[in-house]
mmCIF file of C-alpha atoms in Angstrom:
data_model
loop_
_atom_site.group_PDB
_atom_site.id
_atom_site.type_symbol
_atom_site.label_atom_id
_atom_site.label_comp_id
_atom_site.label_asym_id
_atom_site.label_seq_id
_atom_site.Cartn_x
_atom_site.Cartn_y
_atom_site.Cartn_z
ATOM 1 C CA MET C 5 2.648 -30.752 8.918
ATOM 2 C CA HIS C 6 -0.174 -32.464 6.971
ATOM 3 C CA VAL C 7 -2.790 -29.030 5.107
ATOM 4 C CA LEU C 8 -5.882 -30.165 3.921
ATOM 5 C CA LEU C 9 -7.421 -28.110 1.018
ATOM 6 C CA LEU C 10 -11.400 -28.118 0.970
ATOM 7 C CA LYS C 11 -11.449 -26.566 -2.899
ATOM 8 C CA GLU C 12 -11.819 -27.526 -6.646
ATOM 9 C CA PRO C 13 -9.251 -28.502 -8.955
ATOM 10 C CA ARG C 14 -7.684 -25.402 -10.975
ATOM 11 C CA ASP C 15 -9.127 -26.347 -14.236
ATOM 12 C CA GLY C 16 -6.972 -26.816 -17.785
ATOM 13 C CA GLU C 17 -3.708 -26.598 -15.209
ATOM 14 C CA SER C 18 -1.214 -29.400 -15.819
ATOM 15 C CA GLY C 19 1.238 -30.155 -13.109
ATOM 16 C CA PRO C 20 0.213 -29.383 -9.475
ATOM 17 C CA ASP C 21 -1.930 -26.732 -7.837
ATOM 18 C CA PRO C 22 -0.711 -23.786 -6.996
ATOM 19 C CA TYR C 23 -2.277 -23.569 -3.779
ATOM 20 C CA ILE C 24 -0.370 -27.428 -3.318
ATOM 21 C CA LYS C 25 3.494 -26.156 -5.097
ATOM 22 C CA GLU C 26 3.100 -22.535 -2.510
ATOM 23 C CA LEU C 27 2.296 -24.487 0.801
ATOM 24 C CA ALA C 28 5.685 -26.782 -0.310
ATOM 25 C CA SER C 29 7.445 -24.131 -0.571
ATOM 26 C CA HIS C 30 7.031 -23.195 3.024
ATOM 27 C CA GLY C 31 7.585 -26.906 3.975
ATOM 28 C CA HIS C 32 4.059 -28.626 4.209
ATOM 29 C CA LYS C 33 2.311 -30.838 2.378
ATOM 30 C CA ALA C 34 -0.929 -30.346 1.768
ATOM 31 C CA THR C 35 -4.154 -32.415 -0.098
ATOM 32 C CA LEU C 36 -7.211 -30.952 -2.092
ATOM 33 C CA ILE C 37 -10.392 -32.565 -1.642
ATOM 34 C CA PRO C 38 -12.918 -31.433 -4.240
ATOM 35 C CA VAL C 39 -15.683 -29.568 -2.278
ATOM 36 C CA LEU C 40 -18.638 -29.323 -5.182
ATOM 37 C CA SER C 41 -20.079 -30.234 -8.606
ATOM 38 C CA PHE C 42 -20.933 -28.037 -10.658
ATOM 39 C CA LYS C 43 -23.862 -28.630 -13.742
ATOM 40 C CA PHE C 44 -24.136 -25.550 -16.423
ATOM 41 C CA VAL C 45 -27.933 -24.353 -17.549
ATOM 42 C CA SER C 46 -29.530 -22.277 -20.136
ATOM 43 C CA LEU C 47 -25.941 -21.891 -22.787
ATOM 44 C CA ASN C 48 -28.873 -21.407 -25.503
ATOM 45 C CA THR C 49 -29.957 -18.048 -23.402
ATOM 46 C CA LEU C 50 -26.266 -17.387 -22.698
ATOM 47 C CA SER C 51 -24.983 -17.834 -25.819
ATOM 48 C CA ASP C 52 -28.374 -15.163 -27.820
ATOM 49 C CA LYS C 53 -26.508 -12.950 -24.678
ATOM 50 C CA LEU C 54 -23.165 -13.337 -25.445
ATOM 51 C CA PHE C 55 -23.689 -12.106 -28.720
ATOM 52 C CA GLN C 56 -25.610 -9.535 -28.405
ATOM 53 C CA PRO C 57 -23.276 -6.783 -26.711
ATOM 54 C CA GLU C 58 -25.203 -3.896 -28.177
ATOM 55 C CA LYS C 59 -28.255 -4.644 -25.499
ATOM 56 C CA HIS C 60 -25.649 -4.632 -22.127
ATOM 57 C CA GLY C 61 -23.425 -1.895 -20.587
ATOM 58 C CA GLY C 62 -21.138 -4.297 -19.713
ATOM 59 C CA LEU C 63 -20.294 -7.909 -18.143
ATOM 60 C CA ILE C 64 -19.501 -8.936 -14.574
ATOM 61 C CA PHE C 65 -17.969 -12.605 -14.227
ATOM 62 C CA THR C 66 -17.607 -13.029 -10.405
ATOM 63 C CA SER C 67 -16.212 -16.606 -10.932
ATOM 64 C CA PRO C 68 -14.356 -18.979 -13.189
ATOM 65 C CA ARG C 69 -17.596 -21.080 -13.491
ATOM 66 C CA ALA C 70 -18.861 -18.548 -15.236
ATOM 67 C CA VAL C 71 -16.689 -17.795 -17.609
ATOM 68 C CA GLU C 72 -16.597 -21.971 -18.819
ATOM 69 C CA ALA C 73 -20.418 -21.777 -18.719
ATOM 70 C CA VAL C 74 -19.081 -18.946 -21.896
ATOM 71 C CA ARG C 75 -16.312 -20.953 -23.413
ATOM 72 C CA MET C 76 -18.703 -24.154 -23.510
ATOM 73 C CA CYS C 77 -20.616 -21.270 -25.945
ATOM 74 C CA LEU C 78 -18.416 -20.672 -28.242
ATOM 75 C CA GLU C 79 -17.315 -24.384 -29.066
ATOM 76 C CA ALA C 80 -18.925 -24.630 -31.494
ATOM 77 C CA GLU C 81 -16.439 -23.347 -34.816
ATOM 78 C CA GLU C 82 -18.539 -20.775 -36.758
ATOM 79 C CA ARG C 83 -19.371 -19.323 -33.056
ATOM 80 C CA ARG C 84 -16.238 -19.120 -32.265
ATOM 81 C CA GLN C 85 -15.075 -17.434 -35.167
ATOM 82 C CA GLU C 86 -17.833 -15.051 -35.057
ATOM 83 C CA TRP C 87 -16.710 -13.769 -31.778
ATOM 84 C CA ASP C 88 -13.516 -13.458 -32.278
ATOM 85 C CA ASN C 89 -13.953 -11.438 -35.622
ATOM 86 C CA SER C 90 -16.095 -8.663 -34.156
ATOM 87 C CA VAL C 91 -18.083 -10.000 -31.104
ATOM 88 C CA LYS C 92 -14.992 -9.883 -28.893
ATOM 89 C CA ASP C 93 -14.414 -6.584 -29.396
ATOM 90 C CA LYS C 94 -17.542 -4.621 -29.586
ATOM 91 C CA TRP C 95 -17.780 -6.223 -26.032
ATOM 92 C CA ASN C 96 -13.718 -4.931 -25.083
ATOM 93 C CA THR C 97 -15.794 -1.530 -25.900
ATOM 94 C CA LYS C 98 -17.246 -1.331 -22.855
ATOM 95 C CA SER C 99 -16.441 -2.555 -18.915
ATOM 96 C CA ILE C 100 -15.885 -5.952 -18.518
ATOM 97 C CA TYR C 101 -15.658 -7.041 -14.403
ATOM 98 C CA VAL C 102 -14.195 -9.268 -12.790
ATOM 99 C CA VAL C 103 -13.302 -11.045 -9.504
ATOM 100 C CA GLY C 104 -10.036 -11.612 -8.544
ATOM 101 C CA LYS C 105 -6.850 -13.089 -10.601
ATOM 102 C CA ALA C 106 -8.078 -17.036 -11.696
ATOM 103 C CA THR C 107 -11.365 -15.737 -13.439
ATOM 104 C CA ALA C 108 -10.250 -12.574 -14.972
ATOM 105 C CA ALA C 109 -7.438 -14.998 -16.623
ATOM 106 C CA LEU C 110 -9.740 -17.368 -18.158
ATOM 107 C CA VAL C 111 -11.540 -14.174 -19.647
ATOM 108 C CA GLN C 112 -8.258 -13.157 -21.143
ATOM 109 C CA ASN C 113 -8.372 -16.792 -22.445
ATOM 110 C CA LEU C 114 -11.939 -15.875 -23.982
ATOM 111 C CA GLY C 115 -10.010 -12.282 -25.933
ATOM 112 C CA LEU C 116 -11.233 -9.984 -23.346
ATOM 113 C CA ASN C 117 -9.708 -6.783 -21.010
ATOM 114 C CA PRO C 118 -10.921 -7.391 -17.663
ATOM 115 C CA LEU C 119 -11.081 -4.804 -14.734
ATOM 116 C CA GLY C 120 -11.115 -5.498 -11.047
ATOM 117 C CA GLU C 121 -8.898 -8.590 -10.785
ATOM 118 C CA ASP C 122 -7.521 -6.676 -7.602
ATOM 119 C CA THR C 123 -10.729 -6.484 -6.206
ATOM 120 C CA GLY C 124 -11.259 -9.782 -4.367
ATOM 121 C CA THR C 125 -14.076 -9.462 -2.899
ATOM 122 C CA ALA C 126 -18.181 -9.222 -4.603
ATOM 123 C CA ASP C 127 -18.453 -6.573 -2.148
ATOM 124 C CA VAL C 128 -15.393 -4.345 -3.075
ATOM 125 C CA LEU C 129 -15.922 -5.090 -6.977
ATOM 126 C CA SER C 130 -19.265 -3.415 -6.475
ATOM 127 C CA ARG C 131 -18.055 -0.037 -4.620
ATOM 128 C CA VAL C 132 -15.662 -0.511 -8.453
ATOM 129 C CA ILE C 133 -18.379 -0.578 -10.443
ATOM 130 C CA ILE C 134 -20.945 1.777 -8.310
ATOM 131 C CA GLU C 135 -18.060 4.581 -9.256
ATOM 132 C CA ARG C 136 -17.073 3.399 -12.743
ATOM 133 C CA GLU C 137 -20.613 3.169 -13.791
ATOM 134 C CA ASP C 138 -23.489 5.939 -15.128
ATOM 135 C CA THR C 139 -27.469 5.016 -13.897
ATOM 136 C CA ASN C 140 -28.835 5.159 -17.567
ATOM 137 C CA ILE C 141 -26.624 2.771 -19.438
ATOM 138 C CA PRO C 142 -27.879 -1.047 -20.696
ATOM 139 C CA PRO C 143 -27.880 -3.557 -17.680
ATOM 140 C CA LEU C 144 -24.873 -5.046 -17.097
ATOM 141 C CA PHE C 145 -24.999 -9.355 -18.063
ATOM 142 C CA PHE C 146 -23.843 -11.212 -15.531
ATOM 143 C CA PRO C 147 -23.798 -14.892 -15.625
ATOM 144 C CA CYS C 148 -23.643 -17.102 -12.148
ATOM 145 C CA GLY C 149 -23.760 -20.254 -10.202
ATOM 146 C CA SER C 150 -27.060 -20.813 -8.134
ATOM 147 C CA ILE C 151 -25.446 -20.080 -4.920
ATOM 148 C CA LYS C 152 -24.586 -16.406 -4.763
ATOM 149 C CA ARG C 153 -24.596 -14.021 -2.723
ATOM 150 C CA GLU C 154 -26.641 -10.837 -3.351
ATOM 151 C CA VAL C 155 -24.127 -8.414 -2.357
ATOM 152 C CA LEU C 156 -23.462 -7.419 -5.303
ATOM 153 C CA PRO C 157 -26.658 -7.251 -7.416
ATOM 154 C CA THR C 158 -28.007 -5.446 -3.969
ATOM 155 C CA ALA C 159 -25.751 -2.757 -3.818
ATOM 156 C CA LEU C 160 -26.340 -2.228 -8.069
ATOM 157 C CA ARG C 161 -29.829 -2.357 -7.646
ATOM 158 C CA GLU C 162 -29.715 -0.104 -4.575
ATOM 159 C CA ASN C 163 -27.464 2.177 -6.297
ATOM 160 C CA GLY C 164 -29.265 2.389 -9.489
ATOM 161 C CA VAL C 165 -26.976 1.012 -11.729
ATOM 162 C CA PRO C 166 -29.097 -1.848 -14.539
ATOM 163 C CA LEU C 167 -28.358 -5.068 -13.935
ATOM 164 C CA GLU C 168 -29.162 -8.494 -15.714
ATOM 165 C CA MET C 169 -28.468 -11.815 -14.193
ATOM 166 C CA LEU C 170 -28.753 -15.464 -15.529
ATOM 167 C CA THR C 171 -27.957 -18.691 -13.773
ATOM 168 C CA VAL C 172 -25.247 -20.198 -16.045
ATOM 169 C CA TYR C 173 -24.779 -23.632 -13.468
ATOM 170 C CA GLN C 174 -26.107 -24.827 -10.211
ATOM 171 C CA THR C 175 -24.106 -25.364 -7.640
ATOM 172 C CA ALA C 176 -24.528 -29.329 -5.722
ATOM 173 C CA GLU C 177 -22.063 -30.706 -3.023
ATOM 174 C CA HIS C 178 -19.791 -33.419 -5.087
ATOM 175 C CA PRO C 179 -20.602 -36.675 -4.868
ATOM 176 C CA ASP C 180 -17.509 -38.301 -3.438
ATOM 177 C CA LEU C 181 -16.999 -36.010 -0.653
ATOM 178 C CA GLU C 182 -17.772 -37.772 2.190
ATOM 179 C CA LYS C 183 -15.886 -40.573 1.287
ATOM 180 C CA ASN C 184 -13.273 -39.077 0.136
ATOM 181 C CA LEU C 185 -12.577 -36.884 3.508
ATOM 182 C CA LYS C 186 -12.997 -40.251 5.327
ATOM 183 C CA ASN C 187 -9.923 -42.118 3.192
ATOM 184 C CA PHE C 188 -8.315 -39.006 3.849
ATOM 185 C CA PHE C 189 -8.595 -39.284 8.017
ATOM 186 C CA LYS C 190 -8.450 -42.405 7.924
ATOM 187 C CA GLU C 191 -4.762 -42.527 5.501
ATOM 188 C CA GLN C 192 -3.243 -39.383 7.232
ATOM 189 C CA GLY C 193 -4.948 -38.335 10.759
ATOM 190 C CA THR C 194 -6.347 -35.354 11.439
ATOM 191 C CA PRO C 195 -4.191 -32.355 9.509
ATOM 192 C CA ALA C 196 -2.808 -29.421 11.194
ATOM 193 C CA SER C 197 -4.611 -27.013 9.248
ATOM 194 C CA ILE C 198 -7.709 -27.142 6.941
ATOM 195 C CA ALA C 199 -9.155 -24.281 4.896
ATOM 196 C CA PHE C 200 -11.596 -23.672 3.336
ATOM 197 C CA PHE C 201 -12.703 -21.525 -0.327
ATOM 198 C CA SER C 202 -16.081 -20.909 0.249
ATOM 199 C CA PRO C 203 -19.256 -20.783 2.169
ATOM 200 C CA SER C 204 -20.917 -23.203 -0.045
ATOM 201 C CA GLY C 205 -17.438 -25.495 1.161
ATOM 202 C CA VAL C 206 -17.980 -24.697 4.940
ATOM 203 C CA LYS C 207 -21.913 -26.013 4.667
ATOM 204 C CA PHE C 208 -20.654 -28.761 2.816
ATOM 205 C CA CYS C 209 -17.782 -30.188 4.679
ATOM 206 C CA LEU C 210 -17.605 -28.930 8.442
ATOM 207 C CA GLU C 211 -20.195 -31.937 9.635
ATOM 208 C CA VAL C 212 -18.344 -34.468 8.071
ATOM 209 C CA VAL C 213 -14.627 -32.601 9.607
ATOM 210 C CA ARG C 214 -16.178 -32.381 13.141
ATOM 211 C CA ARG C 215 -17.004 -35.650 12.804
ATOM 212 C CA LEU C 216 -14.107 -37.354 12.259
ATOM 213 C CA SER C 217 -11.859 -34.886 14.243
ATOM 214 C CA GLY C 218 -13.626 -35.662 17.531
ATOM 215 C CA GLU C 219 -11.805 -34.327 20.180
ATOM 216 C CA GLN C 220 -8.856 -33.148 17.750
ATOM 217 C CA LEU C 221 -11.019 -30.453 16.456
ATOM 218 C CA THR C 222 -9.544 -27.251 18.314
ATOM 219 C CA GLN C 223 -6.198 -28.155 17.431
ATOM 220 C CA ILE C 224 -6.718 -27.333 13.450
ATOM 221 C CA LYS C 225 -5.749 -24.263 12.540
ATOM 222 C CA PHE C 226 -9.048 -23.167 9.862
ATOM 223 C CA GLY C 227 -7.913 -20.942 7.721
ATOM 224 C CA ALA C 228 -9.916 -18.434 5.084
ATOM 225 C CA ILE C 229 -9.579 -17.676 1.865
ATOM 226 C CA GLY C 230 -11.074 -14.212 2.605
ATOM 227 C CA PRO C 231 -13.805 -12.276 4.138
ATOM 228 C CA THR C 232 -16.478 -13.680 3.416
ATOM 229 C CA THR C 233 -15.418 -17.393 4.524
ATOM 230 C CA ARG C 234 -14.064 -16.579 7.317
ATOM 231 C CA ASP C 235 -17.141 -15.107 7.964
ATOM 232 C CA ALA C 236 -19.746 -18.380 7.301
ATOM 233 C CA MET C 237 -17.016 -20.165 9.445
ATOM 234 C CA ALA C 238 -16.820 -18.302 12.020
ATOM 235 C CA ALA C 239 -21.205 -18.574 12.130
ATOM 236 C CA GLU C 240 -20.589 -22.034 12.400
ATOM 237 C CA GLY C 241 -18.443 -21.596 15.420
ATOM 238 C CA LEU C 242 -15.412 -22.428 14.013
ATOM 239 C CA CYS C 243 -11.782 -20.206 15.824
ATOM 240 C CA VAL C 244 -10.715 -19.026 12.307
ATOM 241 C CA SER C 245 -6.776 -18.771 13.394
ATOM 242 C CA CYS C 246 -5.882 -16.826 9.501
ATOM 243 C CA THR C 247 -7.651 -15.667 6.574
ATOM 244 C CA ALA C 248 -5.785 -14.783 3.508
ATOM 245 C CA GLU C 249 -5.220 -10.893 2.296
ATOM 246 C CA LYS C 250 -5.932 -11.562 -1.007
ATOM 247 C CA PRO C 251 -7.598 -14.808 -2.959
ATOM 248 C CA THR C 252 -3.825 -15.959 -4.171
ATOM 249 C CA PRO C 253 -2.026 -19.480 -3.435
ATOM 250 C CA GLU C 254 0.589 -17.208 -2.170
ATOM 251 C CA HIS C 255 -1.293 -14.939 0.235
ATOM 252 C CA LEU C 256 -3.062 -18.324 1.892
ATOM 253 C CA ALA C 257 -0.493 -20.028 2.287
ATOM 254 C CA ALA C 258 1.640 -17.164 3.767
ATOM 255 C CA ALA C 259 -1.253 -16.471 6.741
ATOM 256 C CA ILE C 260 -1.228 -20.845 7.405
ATOM 257 C CA ALA C 261 2.210 -21.026 7.302
ATOM 258 C CA LYS C 262 1.927 -18.208 9.761
ATOM 259 C CA ALA C 263 -0.754 -20.281 11.964
ATOM 260 C CA LEU C 264 1.474 -23.114 12.571
ATOM 261 C CA GLN C 265 4.295 -21.519 13.531
ATOM 262 C CA GLU C 266 2.960 -20.166 16.064
ATOM 263 C CA GLN C 267 1.076 -23.612 17.179
ATOM 264 C CA PRO C 268 2.254 -23.754 21.372
ATOM 265 C CA ALA C 269 4.430 -26.424 21.892
ATOM 266 C CA GLY C 270 3.039 -30.124 22.652
ATOM 267 C CA SER C 271 0.368 -30.010 20.594
#
């Protein structure tokens, strides 16, 4: 059956996207349509802060894009040398918090040792941070996107853990999103399942998906990468057929495959 993945392609990965690969192993053909476009901002400020680890109690990364912004700050050869020779080791004496395996892998590529890759959500990560950190540390530094949920900052603030945030990328709708969705529906018809990967994906895609699928909307099995996305879908009145137990290709593919097996005969 055909599955539509509304997500960004994996950065720097050669070969098929791991979600497409996993779904293929369950016998489903998946197509990926990018939903978001990103513009990096405040990189000079970010660079200054990265090279002053002594002013911060640790780092927090909740998205691959934030790590990408750091990587861009290290592109100049002399900056990379300074980072490799001393700065990264200073950061590694502190806690480097991450949400999810994809972000953790990118953080490791910077030479940093991530904590919390199994947390899966900002909510769970905030609890880990609160348990581990004192309130008298220097602020944890949190480079983030323009569309971010307030769960983590609010939880830390309420528990007295100091935090300094910097917006390092802005998120907007992918310029070709509507065109790509129309082409997909025209060529492939209505998919058996559609998976959403973020609340912004729901915001930018849902109206177009509703319009293109028409009366067949109720037959689509909608999947969510995690509870935050599921809640955004439910808030829009979508019937969510499955949610990945963890935000990984294996867990999402298994959840979608199970939901599609439960499809009533003749639909």
